[in-house]
Short mmCIF file of C-alpha atoms and ligand atoms in Angstrom, two decimals:
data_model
loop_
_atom_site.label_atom_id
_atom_site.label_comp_id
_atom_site.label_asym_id
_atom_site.label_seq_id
_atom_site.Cartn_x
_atom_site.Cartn_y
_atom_site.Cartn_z
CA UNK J 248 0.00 0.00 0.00
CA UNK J 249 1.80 3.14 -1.02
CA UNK J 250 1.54 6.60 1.12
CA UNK J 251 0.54 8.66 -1.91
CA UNK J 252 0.36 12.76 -1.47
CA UNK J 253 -3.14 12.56 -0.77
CA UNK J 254 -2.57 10.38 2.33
CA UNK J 255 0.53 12.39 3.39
CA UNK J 256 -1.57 15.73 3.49
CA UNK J 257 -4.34 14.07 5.70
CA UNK J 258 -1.56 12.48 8.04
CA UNK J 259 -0.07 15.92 8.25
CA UNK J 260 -4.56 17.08 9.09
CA UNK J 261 -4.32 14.83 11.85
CA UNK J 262 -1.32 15.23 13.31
CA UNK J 263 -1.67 19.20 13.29
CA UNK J 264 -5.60 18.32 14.81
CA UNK J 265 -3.23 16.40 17.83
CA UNK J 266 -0.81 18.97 18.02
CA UNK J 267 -3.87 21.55 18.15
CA UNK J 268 -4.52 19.97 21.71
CA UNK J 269 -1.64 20.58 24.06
CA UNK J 270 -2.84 24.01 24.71
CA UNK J 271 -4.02 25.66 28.19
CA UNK J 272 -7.19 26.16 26.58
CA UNK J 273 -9.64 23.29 26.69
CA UNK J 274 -11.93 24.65 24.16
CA UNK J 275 -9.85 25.01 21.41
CA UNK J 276 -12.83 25.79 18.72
CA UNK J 277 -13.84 28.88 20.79
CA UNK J 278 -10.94 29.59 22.91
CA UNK J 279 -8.31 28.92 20.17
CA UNK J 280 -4.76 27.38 21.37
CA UNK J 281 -2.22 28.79 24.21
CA UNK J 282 0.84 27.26 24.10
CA UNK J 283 3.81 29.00 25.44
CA UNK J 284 7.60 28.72 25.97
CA UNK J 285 8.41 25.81 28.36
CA UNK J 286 5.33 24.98 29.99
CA UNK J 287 3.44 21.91 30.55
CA UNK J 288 1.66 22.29 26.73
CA UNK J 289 5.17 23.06 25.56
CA UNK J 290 6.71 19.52 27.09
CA UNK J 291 3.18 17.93 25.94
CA UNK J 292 3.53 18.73 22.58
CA UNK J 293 7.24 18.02 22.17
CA UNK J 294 6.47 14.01 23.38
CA UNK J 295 4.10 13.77 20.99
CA UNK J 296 6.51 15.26 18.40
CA UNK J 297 9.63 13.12 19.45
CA UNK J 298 7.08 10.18 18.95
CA UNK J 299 6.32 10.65 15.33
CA UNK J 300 9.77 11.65 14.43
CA UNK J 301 11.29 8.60 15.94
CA UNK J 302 8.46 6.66 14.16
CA UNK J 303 9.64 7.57 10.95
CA UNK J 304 13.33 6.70 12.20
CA UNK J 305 14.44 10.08 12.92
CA UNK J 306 16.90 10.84 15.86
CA UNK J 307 15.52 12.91 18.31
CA UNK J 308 17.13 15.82 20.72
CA UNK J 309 16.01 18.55 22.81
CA UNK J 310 18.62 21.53 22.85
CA UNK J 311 19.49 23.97 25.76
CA UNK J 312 16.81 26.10 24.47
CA UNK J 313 13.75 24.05 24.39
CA UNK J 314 14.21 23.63 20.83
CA UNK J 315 12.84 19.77 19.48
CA UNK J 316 15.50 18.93 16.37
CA UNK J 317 14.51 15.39 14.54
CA UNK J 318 16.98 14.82 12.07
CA UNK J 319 16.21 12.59 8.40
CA UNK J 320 19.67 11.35 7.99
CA UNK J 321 21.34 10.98 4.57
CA UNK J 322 23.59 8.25 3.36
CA UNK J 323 25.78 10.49 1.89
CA UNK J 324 29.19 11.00 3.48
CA UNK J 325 30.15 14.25 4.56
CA UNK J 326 26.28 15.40 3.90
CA UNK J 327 25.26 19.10 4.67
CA UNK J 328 22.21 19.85 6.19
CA UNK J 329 18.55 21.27 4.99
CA UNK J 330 16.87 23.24 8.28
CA UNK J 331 12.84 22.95 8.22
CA UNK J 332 10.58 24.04 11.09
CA UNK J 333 8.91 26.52 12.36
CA UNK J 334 7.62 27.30 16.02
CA UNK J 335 5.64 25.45 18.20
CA UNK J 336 4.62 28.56 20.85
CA UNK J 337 1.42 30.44 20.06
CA UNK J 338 0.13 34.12 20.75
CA UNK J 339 -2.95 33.60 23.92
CA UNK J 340 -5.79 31.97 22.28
CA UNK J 341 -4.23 31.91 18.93
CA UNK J 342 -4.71 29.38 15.99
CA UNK J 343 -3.86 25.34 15.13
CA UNK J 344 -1.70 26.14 12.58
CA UNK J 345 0.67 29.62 13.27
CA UNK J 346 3.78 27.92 13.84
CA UNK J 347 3.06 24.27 14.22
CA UNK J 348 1.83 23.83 10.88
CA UNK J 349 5.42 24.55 9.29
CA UNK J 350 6.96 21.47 11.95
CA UNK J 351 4.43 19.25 10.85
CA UNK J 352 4.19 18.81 7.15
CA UNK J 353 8.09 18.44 6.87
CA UNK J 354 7.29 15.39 8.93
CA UNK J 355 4.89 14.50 6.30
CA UNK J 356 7.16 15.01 3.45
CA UNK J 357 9.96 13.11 5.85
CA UNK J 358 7.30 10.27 5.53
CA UNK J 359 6.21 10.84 1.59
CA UNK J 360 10.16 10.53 0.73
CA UNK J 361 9.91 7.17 2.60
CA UNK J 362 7.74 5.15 0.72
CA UNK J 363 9.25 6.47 -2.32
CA UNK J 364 12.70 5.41 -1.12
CA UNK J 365 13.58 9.27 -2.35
CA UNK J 366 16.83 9.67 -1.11
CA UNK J 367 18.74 12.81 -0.50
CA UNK J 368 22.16 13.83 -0.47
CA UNK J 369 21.26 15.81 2.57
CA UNK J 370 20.16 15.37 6.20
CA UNK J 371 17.33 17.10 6.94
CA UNK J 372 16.76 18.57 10.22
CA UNK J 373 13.06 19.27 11.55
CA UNK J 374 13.11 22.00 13.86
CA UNK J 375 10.49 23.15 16.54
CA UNK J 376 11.34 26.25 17.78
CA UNK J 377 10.44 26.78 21.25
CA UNK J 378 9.50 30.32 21.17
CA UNK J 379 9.27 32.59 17.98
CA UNK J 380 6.44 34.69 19.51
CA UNK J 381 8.15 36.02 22.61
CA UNK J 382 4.43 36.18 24.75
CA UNK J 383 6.11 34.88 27.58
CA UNK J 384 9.10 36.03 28.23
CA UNK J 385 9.09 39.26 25.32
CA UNK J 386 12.16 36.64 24.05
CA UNK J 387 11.07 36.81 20.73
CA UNK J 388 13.08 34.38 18.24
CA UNK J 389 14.43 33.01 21.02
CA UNK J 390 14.74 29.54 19.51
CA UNK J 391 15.79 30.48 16.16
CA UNK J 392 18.46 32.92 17.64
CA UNK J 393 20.04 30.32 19.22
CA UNK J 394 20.03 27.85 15.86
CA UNK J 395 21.54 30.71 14.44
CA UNK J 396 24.00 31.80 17.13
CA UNK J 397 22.78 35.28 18.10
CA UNK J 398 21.30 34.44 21.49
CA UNK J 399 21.75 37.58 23.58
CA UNK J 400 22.71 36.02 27.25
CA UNK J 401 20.54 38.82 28.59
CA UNK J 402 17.40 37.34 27.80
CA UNK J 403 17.75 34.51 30.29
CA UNK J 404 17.07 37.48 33.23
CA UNK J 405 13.65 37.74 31.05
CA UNK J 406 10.77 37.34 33.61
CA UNK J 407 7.24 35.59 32.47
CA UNK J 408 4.42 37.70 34.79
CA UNK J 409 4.91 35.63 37.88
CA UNK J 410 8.47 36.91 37.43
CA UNK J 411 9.42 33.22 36.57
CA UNK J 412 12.98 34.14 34.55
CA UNK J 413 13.52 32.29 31.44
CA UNK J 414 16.18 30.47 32.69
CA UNK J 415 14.78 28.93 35.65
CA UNK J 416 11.94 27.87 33.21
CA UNK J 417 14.68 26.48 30.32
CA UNK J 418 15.93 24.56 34.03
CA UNK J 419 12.79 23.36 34.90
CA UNK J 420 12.13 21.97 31.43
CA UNK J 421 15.56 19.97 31.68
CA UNK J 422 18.10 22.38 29.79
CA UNK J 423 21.25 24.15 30.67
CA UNK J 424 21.04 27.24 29.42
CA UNK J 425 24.91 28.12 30.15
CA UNK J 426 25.49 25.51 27.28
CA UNK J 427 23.03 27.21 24.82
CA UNK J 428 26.27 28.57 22.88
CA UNK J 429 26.85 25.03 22.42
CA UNK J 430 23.44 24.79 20.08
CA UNK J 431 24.26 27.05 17.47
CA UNK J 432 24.71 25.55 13.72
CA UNK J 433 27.50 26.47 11.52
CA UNK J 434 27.29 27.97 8.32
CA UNK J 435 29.56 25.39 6.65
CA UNK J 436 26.93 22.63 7.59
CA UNK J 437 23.73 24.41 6.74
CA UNK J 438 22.67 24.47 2.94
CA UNK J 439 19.48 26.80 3.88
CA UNK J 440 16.46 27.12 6.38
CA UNK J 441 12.89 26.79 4.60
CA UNK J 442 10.00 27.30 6.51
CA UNK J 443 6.31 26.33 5.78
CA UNK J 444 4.06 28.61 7.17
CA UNK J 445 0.87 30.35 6.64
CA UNK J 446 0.13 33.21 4.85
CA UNK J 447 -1.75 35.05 7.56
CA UNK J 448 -3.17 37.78 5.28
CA UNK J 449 -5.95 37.20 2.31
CA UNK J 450 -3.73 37.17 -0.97
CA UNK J 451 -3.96 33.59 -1.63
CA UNK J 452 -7.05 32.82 -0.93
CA UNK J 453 -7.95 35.81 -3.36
CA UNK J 454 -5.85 34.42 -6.27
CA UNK J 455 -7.34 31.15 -5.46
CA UNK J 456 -3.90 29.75 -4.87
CA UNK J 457 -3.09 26.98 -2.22
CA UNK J 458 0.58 28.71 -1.93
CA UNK J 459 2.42 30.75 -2.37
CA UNK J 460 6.51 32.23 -2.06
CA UNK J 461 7.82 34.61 -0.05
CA UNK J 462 10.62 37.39 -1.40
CA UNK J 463 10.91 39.52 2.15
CA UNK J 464 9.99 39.64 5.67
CA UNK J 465 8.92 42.69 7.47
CA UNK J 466 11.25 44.46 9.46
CA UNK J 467 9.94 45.05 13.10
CA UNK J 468 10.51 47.39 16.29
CA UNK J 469 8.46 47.41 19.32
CA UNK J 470 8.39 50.38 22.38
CA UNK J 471 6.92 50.67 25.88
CA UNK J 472 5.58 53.59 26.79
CA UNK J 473 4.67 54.50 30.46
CA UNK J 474 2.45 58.02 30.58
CA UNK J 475 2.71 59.12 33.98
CA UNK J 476 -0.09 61.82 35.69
CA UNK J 477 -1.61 62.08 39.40
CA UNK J 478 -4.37 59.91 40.75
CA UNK J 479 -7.15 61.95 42.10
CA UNK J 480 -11.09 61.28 43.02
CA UNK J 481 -12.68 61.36 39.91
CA UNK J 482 -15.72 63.66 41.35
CA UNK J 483 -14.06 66.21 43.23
CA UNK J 484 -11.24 67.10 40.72
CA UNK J 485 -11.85 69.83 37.92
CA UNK J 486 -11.31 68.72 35.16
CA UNK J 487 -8.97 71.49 34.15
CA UNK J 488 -6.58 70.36 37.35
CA UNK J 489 -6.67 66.77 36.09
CA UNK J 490 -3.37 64.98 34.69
CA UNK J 491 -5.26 61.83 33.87
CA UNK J 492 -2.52 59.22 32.00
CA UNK J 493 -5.13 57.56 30.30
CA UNK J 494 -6.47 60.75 28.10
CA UNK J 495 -2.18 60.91 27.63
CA UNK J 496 -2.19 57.48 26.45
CA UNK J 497 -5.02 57.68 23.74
CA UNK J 498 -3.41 60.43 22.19
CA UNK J 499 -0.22 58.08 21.80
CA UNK J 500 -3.13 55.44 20.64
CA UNK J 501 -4.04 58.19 18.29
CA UNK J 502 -0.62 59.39 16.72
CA UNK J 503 0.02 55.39 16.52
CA UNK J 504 -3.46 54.99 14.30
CA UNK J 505 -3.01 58.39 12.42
CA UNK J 506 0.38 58.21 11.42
CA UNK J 507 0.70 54.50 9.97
CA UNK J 508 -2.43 54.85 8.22
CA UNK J 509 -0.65 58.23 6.46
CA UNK J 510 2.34 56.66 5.41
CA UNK J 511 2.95 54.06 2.76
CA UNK J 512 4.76 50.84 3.47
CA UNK J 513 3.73 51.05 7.39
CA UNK J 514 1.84 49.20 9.66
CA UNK J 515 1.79 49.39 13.52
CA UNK J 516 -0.36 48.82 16.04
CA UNK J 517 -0.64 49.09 20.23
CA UNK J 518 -1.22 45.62 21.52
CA UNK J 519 -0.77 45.77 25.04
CA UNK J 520 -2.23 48.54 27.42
CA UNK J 521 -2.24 48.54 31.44
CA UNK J 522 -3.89 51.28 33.45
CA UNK J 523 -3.03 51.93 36.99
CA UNK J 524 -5.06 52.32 39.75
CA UNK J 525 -7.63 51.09 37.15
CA UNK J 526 -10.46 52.20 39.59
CA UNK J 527 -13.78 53.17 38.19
CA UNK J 528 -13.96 56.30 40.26
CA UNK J 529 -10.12 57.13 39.75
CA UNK J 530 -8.29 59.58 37.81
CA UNK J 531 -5.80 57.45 36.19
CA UNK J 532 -2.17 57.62 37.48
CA UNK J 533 -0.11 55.42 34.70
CA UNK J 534 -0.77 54.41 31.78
CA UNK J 535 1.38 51.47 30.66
CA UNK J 536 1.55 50.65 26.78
CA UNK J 537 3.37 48.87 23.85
CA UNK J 538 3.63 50.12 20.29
CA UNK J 539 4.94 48.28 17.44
CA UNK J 540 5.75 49.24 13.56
CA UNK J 541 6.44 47.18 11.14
CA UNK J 542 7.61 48.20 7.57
CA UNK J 543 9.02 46.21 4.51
CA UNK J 544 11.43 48.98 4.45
CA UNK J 545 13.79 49.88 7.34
CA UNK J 546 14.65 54.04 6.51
CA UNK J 547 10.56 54.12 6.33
CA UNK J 548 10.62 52.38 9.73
CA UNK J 549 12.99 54.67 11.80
CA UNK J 550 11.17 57.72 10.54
CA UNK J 551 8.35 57.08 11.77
CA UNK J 552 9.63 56.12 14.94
CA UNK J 553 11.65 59.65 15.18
CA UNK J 554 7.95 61.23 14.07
CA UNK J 555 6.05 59.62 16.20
CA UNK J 556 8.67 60.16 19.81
CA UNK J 557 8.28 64.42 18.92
CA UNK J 558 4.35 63.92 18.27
CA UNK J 559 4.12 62.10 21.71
CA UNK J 560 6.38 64.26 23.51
CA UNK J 561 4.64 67.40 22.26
CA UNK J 562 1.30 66.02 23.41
CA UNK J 563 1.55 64.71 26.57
CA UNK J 564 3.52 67.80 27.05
CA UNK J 565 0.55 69.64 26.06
CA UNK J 566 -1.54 67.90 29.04
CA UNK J 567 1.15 68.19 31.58
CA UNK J 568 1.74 64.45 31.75
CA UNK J 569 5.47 63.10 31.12
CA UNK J 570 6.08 59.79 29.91
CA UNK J 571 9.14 57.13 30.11
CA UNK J 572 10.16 55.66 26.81
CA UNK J 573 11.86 52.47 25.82
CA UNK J 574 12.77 50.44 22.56
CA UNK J 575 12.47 46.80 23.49
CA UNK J 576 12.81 44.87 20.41
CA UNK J 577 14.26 45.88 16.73
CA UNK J 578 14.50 43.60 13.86
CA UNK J 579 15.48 44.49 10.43
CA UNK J 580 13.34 43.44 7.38
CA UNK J 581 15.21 40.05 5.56
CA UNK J 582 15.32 39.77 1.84
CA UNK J 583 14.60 36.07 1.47
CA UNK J 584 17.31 34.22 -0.82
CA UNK J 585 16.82 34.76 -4.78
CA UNK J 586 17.98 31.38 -5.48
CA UNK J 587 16.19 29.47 -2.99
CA UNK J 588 12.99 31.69 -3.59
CA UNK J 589 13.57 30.82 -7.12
CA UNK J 590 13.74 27.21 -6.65
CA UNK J 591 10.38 26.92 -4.58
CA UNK J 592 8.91 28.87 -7.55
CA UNK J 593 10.19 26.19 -9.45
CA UNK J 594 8.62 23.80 -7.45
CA UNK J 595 5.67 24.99 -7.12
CA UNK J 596 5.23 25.10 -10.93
CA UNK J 597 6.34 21.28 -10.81
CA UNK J 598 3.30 20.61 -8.85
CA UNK J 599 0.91 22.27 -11.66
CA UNK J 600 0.08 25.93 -9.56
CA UNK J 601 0.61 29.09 -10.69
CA UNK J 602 3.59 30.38 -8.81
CA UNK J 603 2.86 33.44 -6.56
CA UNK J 604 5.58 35.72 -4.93
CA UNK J 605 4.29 38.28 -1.86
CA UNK J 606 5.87 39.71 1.21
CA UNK J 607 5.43 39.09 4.48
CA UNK J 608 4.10 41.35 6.30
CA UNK J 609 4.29 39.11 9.56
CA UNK J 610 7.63 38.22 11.27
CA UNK J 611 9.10 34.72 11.31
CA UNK J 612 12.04 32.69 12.18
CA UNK J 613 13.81 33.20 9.27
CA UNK J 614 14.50 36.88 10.25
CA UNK J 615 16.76 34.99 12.66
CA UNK J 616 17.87 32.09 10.90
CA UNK J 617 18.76 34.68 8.14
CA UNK J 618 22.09 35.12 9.89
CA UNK J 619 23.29 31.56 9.95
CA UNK J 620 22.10 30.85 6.32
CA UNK J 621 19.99 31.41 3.42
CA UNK J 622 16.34 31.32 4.03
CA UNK J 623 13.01 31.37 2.02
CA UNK J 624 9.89 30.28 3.16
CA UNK J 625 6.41 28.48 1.48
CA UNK J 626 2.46 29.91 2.55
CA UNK J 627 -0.35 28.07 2.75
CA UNK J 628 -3.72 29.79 1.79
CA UNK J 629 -5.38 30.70 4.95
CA UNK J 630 -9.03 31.61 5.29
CA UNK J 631 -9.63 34.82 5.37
CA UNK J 632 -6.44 35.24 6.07
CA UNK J 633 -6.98 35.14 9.42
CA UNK J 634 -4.66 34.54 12.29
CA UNK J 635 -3.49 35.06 15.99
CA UNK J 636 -7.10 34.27 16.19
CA UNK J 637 -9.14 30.67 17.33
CA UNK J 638 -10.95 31.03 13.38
CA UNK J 639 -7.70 30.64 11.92
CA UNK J 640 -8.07 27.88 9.03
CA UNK J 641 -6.75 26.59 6.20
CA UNK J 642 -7.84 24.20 3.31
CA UNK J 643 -6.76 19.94 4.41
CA UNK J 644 -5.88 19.68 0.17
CA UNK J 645 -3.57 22.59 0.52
CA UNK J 646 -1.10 20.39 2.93
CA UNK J 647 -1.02 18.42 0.20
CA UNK J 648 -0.29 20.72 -2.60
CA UNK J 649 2.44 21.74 0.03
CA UNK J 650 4.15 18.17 1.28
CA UNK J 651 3.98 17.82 -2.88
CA UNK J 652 5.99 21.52 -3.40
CA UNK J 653 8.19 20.52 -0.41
CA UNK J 654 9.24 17.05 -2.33
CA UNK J 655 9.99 18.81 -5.63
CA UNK J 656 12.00 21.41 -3.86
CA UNK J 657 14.42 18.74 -2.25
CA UNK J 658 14.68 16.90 -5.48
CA UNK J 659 15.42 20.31 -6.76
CA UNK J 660 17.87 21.15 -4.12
CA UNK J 661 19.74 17.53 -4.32
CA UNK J 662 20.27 17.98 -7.80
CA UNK J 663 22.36 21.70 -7.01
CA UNK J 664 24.24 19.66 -4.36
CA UNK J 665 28.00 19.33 -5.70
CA UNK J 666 28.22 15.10 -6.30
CA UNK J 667 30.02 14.05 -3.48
O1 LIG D 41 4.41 38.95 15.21
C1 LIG D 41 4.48 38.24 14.21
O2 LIG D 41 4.41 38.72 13.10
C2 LIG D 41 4.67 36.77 14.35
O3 LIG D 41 3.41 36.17 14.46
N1 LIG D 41 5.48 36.46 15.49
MN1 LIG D 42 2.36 34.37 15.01
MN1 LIG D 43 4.27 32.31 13.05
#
């Protein structure tokens, strides 16, 4: 009985429809999946992982950083190595397929290229990351960093909002994170990093495509903002006294809004907001809030940022309310590699589909990964093109257009490989 592509997407269904379930949500259809950074779900999920990998005869091993790596071993002596994955965190009550979706189907290609006795002059290694998101511990790319040897030692003092630190977590979940330097891959073994992924925006699903390529990945930068006034009883205060932070901290709302929806090529957003005393019957004291931009282009990027600082300053200025400011995270946008991009396109045409190149506008591993090797990354259609949300969907035939582009790429790739 052979596995054909068919059967390969639906084993890839059911094992994202398992992986779907380690999540501190029970109700996953209305309360979407939670799974962070070394917790229980996180250990869950990574057992069910190291069982399907070692299944299809894949060794198995858990790095310093929480990171699952299965490796597909090739035959070949002196063999370099392919790097698949993607992340197996989530954002709170996100969706089944954001992350895990791009660990899984390599597992079902791993399993396609079985049956077919398709072998490769080239391991490749499976990759779940264990936290690309950053909700717990604001460590975002933590996993890939490390894979790629830019793990700032810093971010172990990170604390999760019991003030947990990520390194007593990476101890609790059995790593040493002294020997994280240890983890990193070198450049000389690595022929690229392609990730699977899902679109997480509506182009392909308005093409009518079931994937797509990506050329570039958004470059990102996120701030906290604290907008400090004077608590006061809101009924006996005039209004013209007040210094209320949270009037201070919709105007930053507002210049946030207003000035990304004026310029081109920018997107941001505030995400997080906390509001202290938070009383119903109190002038607000401080006003805690994030703000994050995200551009395609980095010079459009930092202007806005420098815009934005003098429009907040000037306002809250204005309402005799001062404000702390700090830059917590900065990633420049990646170019994704021509060739590699090229040779998805490729295989994407080998499979009969229309090959379709678009940006991403959401951040990924490979903005880490991009500085160990060359990267490019496959979407899947996803409906709506929503995401970070418990609707997110995506079509079960499109897994299998994608274990099918995923084949053709390796074959693709072995054939560039110099014959040993
Ligand atoms: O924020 C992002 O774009 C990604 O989901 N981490
Ligand atoms: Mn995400
Ligand atoms: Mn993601």
């Amino acid at each position: 009985m052979t596995f054909s592509l068919d059967q390969a997407g639906r084993q890839a269904w059911e094992w994202l429809e398992a992986a779907s379930t380690f999540s501190e949500t029970r109700d996953i259809a209305r309360e979407g999946v939670t799974r962070q950074c070394a917790t229980r779900e996180h250990r869950d999920v990574l057992e069910a992982l190291t069982g399907w990998m070692e299944a299809l005869g894949m060794s198995v091993r858990l790095d310093n950083a929480a990171n699952l790596i299965g490796r597909h071993a090739s035959g070949t002596p002196g063999a370099r190595t392919l790097l698949v994955g993607s992340h197996q965190d989530t954002v709170p009550n996100g969706g089944k397929y954001d992350g895990m979706m791009g660990v899984i189907l390599p597992l079902a290609l791993i399993k396609y290229l079985q049956e077919y006795d398709i072998a490769l002059p080239f391991h490749i290694d499976v990759v779940a990351f264990s936290d690309e998101e950053g909700t717990r511990f604001s460590s975002t790319l933590l996993g890939s960093k490390v894979l790629a040897g830019t793990f700032e030692p810093e971010m172990l003092k990170a604390t999760d909002d019991e003030g947990v630190t990520l390194e007593s977590a990476l101890k609790a979940f059995g790593c040493d994170p002294a020997r994280i330097p240890e983890d990193r891959y070198r450049p000389e073994e690595v022929i690229a990093f392609l990730e699977a992924h899902i679109e997480q925006g509506p182009q392909l699903e308005q093409a009518s495509l079931p994937v797509g390529v990506v050329s570039a990945i958004t470059g990102i930068e996120r701030h906290q903002i604290t907008v400090r006034g004077m608590a006061g009883h809101a009924g006996t205060v005039p209004m013209s006294l007040r210094r209320d932070a949270l009037v201070g901290a919709a105007e930053v709302i507002r210049h946030v809004d207003a000035l990304c929806k004026g310029t081109d090529d920018l997107v941001g957003v505030v995400g997080k907001i906390e509001n202290a005393p938070n009383g119903v019957n109190v002038i607000p004291q401080t006003t805690t809030l994030s703000i994050e931009l995200r551009s395609p282009r980095d010079e459009v990027r930092r202007r806005a940022r420098e815009q934005l600082l003098e429009q907040i300053r000037v306002s809250l200025e204005a309402l005799d309310l001062t404000f702390d400011h700090a830059q917590t995270y900065e990633q420049s946008a990646v170019q994704c590699s021509p060739w590699l991009t090229a040779t998805l396109e490729e295989a994407v045409k080998d499979s009969g589909i229309t090959p379709r190149v678009l940006f991403s506008g959401a951040g990924h591993d490979g903005l880490a990964m991009a500085d160990l090797c060359d990267i490019s990354m496959l979407f899947l259609r996803c409906r709506e093109g929503v995401s970070h949300h418990p609707s997110e969907a995506i079509e079960p035939e499109d897994l299998t257009a994608a274990v099918e582009v995923l084949a053709h790429a390796c074959q693709r790739l072995a054939r560039r490989q110099p014959q040993a």
